[in-house]
Amino acid sequence: MGAATVDTISNKRLVLGLGTSTQPLIEDFHGDKFERPLKRMKECVEIIRLILSGKTVNYSGEIFH
C-alpha cells in the first residue's frame, strides 16, 4: 500500500484520513447503495489493519466479503 510506504519512509509520521464519502458519489458513480456508512467504514478499517499486519487476509463481514 502506498500509505504504508510513506509511513515507513517518513519515520511513522503519516496520518491517514478516511471518510464515508457522499451519497451521490457512492450511488451515482459507484452504483452501490449508500446504506450503513459507519458500518462500511468500520469494516474498511478492519480490513486495512489486517492488510497492514502482513498476514493473509480472508475477510467476511456484513458488507465486505
PDB file of C-alpha atoms in Angstrom:
ATOM      1  CA  MET A   1       0.000   0.000   0.000  1.00  0.00           C
ATOM      2  CA  GLY A   2       1.257   3.460  -0.852  1.00  0.00           C
ATOM      3  CA  ALA A   3       0.275   4.920   2.515  1.00  0.00           C
ATOM      4  CA  ALA A   4       2.251   2.235   4.360  1.00  0.00           C
ATOM      5  CA  THR A   5       5.318   3.067   2.273  1.00  0.00           C
ATOM      6  CA  VAL A   6       5.011   6.789   3.011  1.00  0.00           C
ATOM      7  CA  ASP A   7       4.569   6.000   6.714  1.00  0.00           C
ATOM      8  CA  THR A   8       7.756   3.933   6.675  1.00  0.00           C
ATOM      9  CA  ILE A   9       9.933   6.471   4.870  1.00  0.00           C
ATOM     10  CA  SER A  10       8.559   9.350   6.979  1.00  0.00           C
ATOM     11  CA  ASN A  11       9.516   7.634  10.242  1.00  0.00           C
ATOM     12  CA  LYS A  12       5.892   6.894  11.251  1.00  0.00           C
ATOM     13  CA  ARG A  13       4.634  10.460  10.723  1.00  0.00           C
ATOM     14  CA  LEU A  14       1.838   9.728   8.246  1.00  0.00           C
ATOM     15  CA  VAL A  15      -1.718  10.481   9.322  1.00  0.00           C
ATOM     16  CA  LEU A  16      -4.199   8.774   7.015  1.00  0.00           C
ATOM     17  CA  GLY A  17      -7.636  10.363   6.857  1.00  0.00           C
ATOM     18  CA  LEU A  18     -10.584   8.161   5.932  1.00  0.00           C
ATOM     19  CA  GLY A  19     -14.223   9.079   5.433  1.00  0.00           C
ATOM     20  CA  THR A  20     -17.567   7.578   4.461  1.00  0.00           C
ATOM     21  CA  SER A  21     -17.787   9.546   1.178  1.00  0.00           C
ATOM     22  CA  THR A  22     -21.088  11.032  -0.002  1.00  0.00           C
ATOM     23  CA  GLN A  23     -24.379   9.553  -1.125  1.00  0.00           C
ATOM     24  CA  PRO A  24     -24.166  10.880  -4.729  1.00  0.00           C
ATOM     25  CA  LEU A  25     -20.650   9.509  -5.214  1.00  0.00           C
ATOM     26  CA  ILE A  26     -21.450   6.082  -3.794  1.00  0.00           C
ATOM     27  CA  GLU A  27     -24.801   5.696  -5.553  1.00  0.00           C
ATOM     28  CA  ASP A  28     -24.334   7.549  -8.841  1.00  0.00           C
ATOM     29  CA  PHE A  29     -20.657   6.902  -9.587  1.00  0.00           C
ATOM     30  CA  HIS A  30     -20.093   3.503  -7.973  1.00  0.00           C
ATOM     31  CA  GLY A  31     -23.648   2.192  -8.395  1.00  0.00           C
ATOM     32  CA  ASP A  32     -23.858   0.983  -4.806  1.00  0.00           C
ATOM     33  CA  LYS A  33     -26.409   1.868  -2.124  1.00  0.00           C
ATOM     34  CA  PHE A  34     -25.326   4.397   0.499  1.00  0.00           C
ATOM     35  CA  GLU A  35     -26.515   2.281   3.406  1.00  0.00           C
ATOM     36  CA  ARG A  36     -24.888   1.954   6.804  1.00  0.00           C
ATOM     37  CA  PRO A  37     -21.909   4.215   6.043  1.00  0.00           C
ATOM     38  CA  LEU A  38     -20.449   3.853   9.546  1.00  0.00           C
ATOM     39  CA  LYS A  39     -20.584   0.050   9.381  1.00  0.00           C
ATOM     40  CA  ARG A  40     -18.937   0.193   5.946  1.00  0.00           C
ATOM     41  CA  MET A  41     -16.182   2.433   7.357  1.00  0.00           C
ATOM     42  CA  LYS A  42     -15.664   0.159  10.372  1.00  0.00           C
ATOM     43  CA  GLU A  43     -15.198  -2.837   8.101  1.00  0.00           C
ATOM     44  CA  CYS A  44     -12.814  -0.854   5.869  1.00  0.00           C
ATOM     45  CA  VAL A  45     -10.648  -0.018   8.886  1.00  0.00           C
ATOM     46  CA  GLU A  46     -10.685  -3.667  10.000  1.00  0.00           C
ATOM     47  CA  ILE A  47      -9.576  -4.768   6.525  1.00  0.00           C
ATOM     48  CA  ILE A  48      -6.832  -2.127   6.329  1.00  0.00           C
ATOM     49  CA  ARG A  49      -5.486  -3.187   9.728  1.00  0.00           C
ATOM     50  CA  LEU A  50      -5.427  -6.824   8.609  1.00  0.00           C
ATOM     51  CA  ILE A  51      -3.579  -5.922   5.407  1.00  0.00           C
ATOM     52  CA  LEU A  52      -1.024  -3.843   7.304  1.00  0.00           C
ATOM     53  CA  SER A  53      -0.419  -6.698   9.762  1.00  0.00           C
ATOM     54  CA  GLY A  54       1.245  -8.614   6.942  1.00  0.00           C
ATOM     55  CA  LYS A  55      -0.961 -11.652   7.428  1.00  0.00           C
ATOM     56  CA  THR A  56      -3.014 -13.320   4.720  1.00  0.00           C
ATOM     57  CA  VAL A  57      -6.423 -11.641   4.671  1.00  0.00           C
ATOM     58  CA  ASN A  58      -9.617 -13.672   4.481  1.00  0.00           C
ATOM     59  CA  TYR A  59     -12.392 -11.269   5.487  1.00  0.00           C
ATOM     60  CA  SER A  60     -16.108 -11.927   5.678  1.00  0.00           C
ATOM     61  CA  GLY A  61     -18.136  -9.083   7.132  1.00  0.00           C
ATOM     62  CA  GLU A  62     -21.696  -7.873   6.798  1.00  0.00           C
ATOM     63  CA  ILE A  63     -20.783  -5.535   3.932  1.00  0.00           C
ATOM     64  CA  PHE A  64     -17.469  -6.790   2.541  1.00  0.00           C
ATOM     65  CA  HIS A  65     -16.955 -10.496   1.790  1.00  0.00           C
TER      66      HIS A  65
END
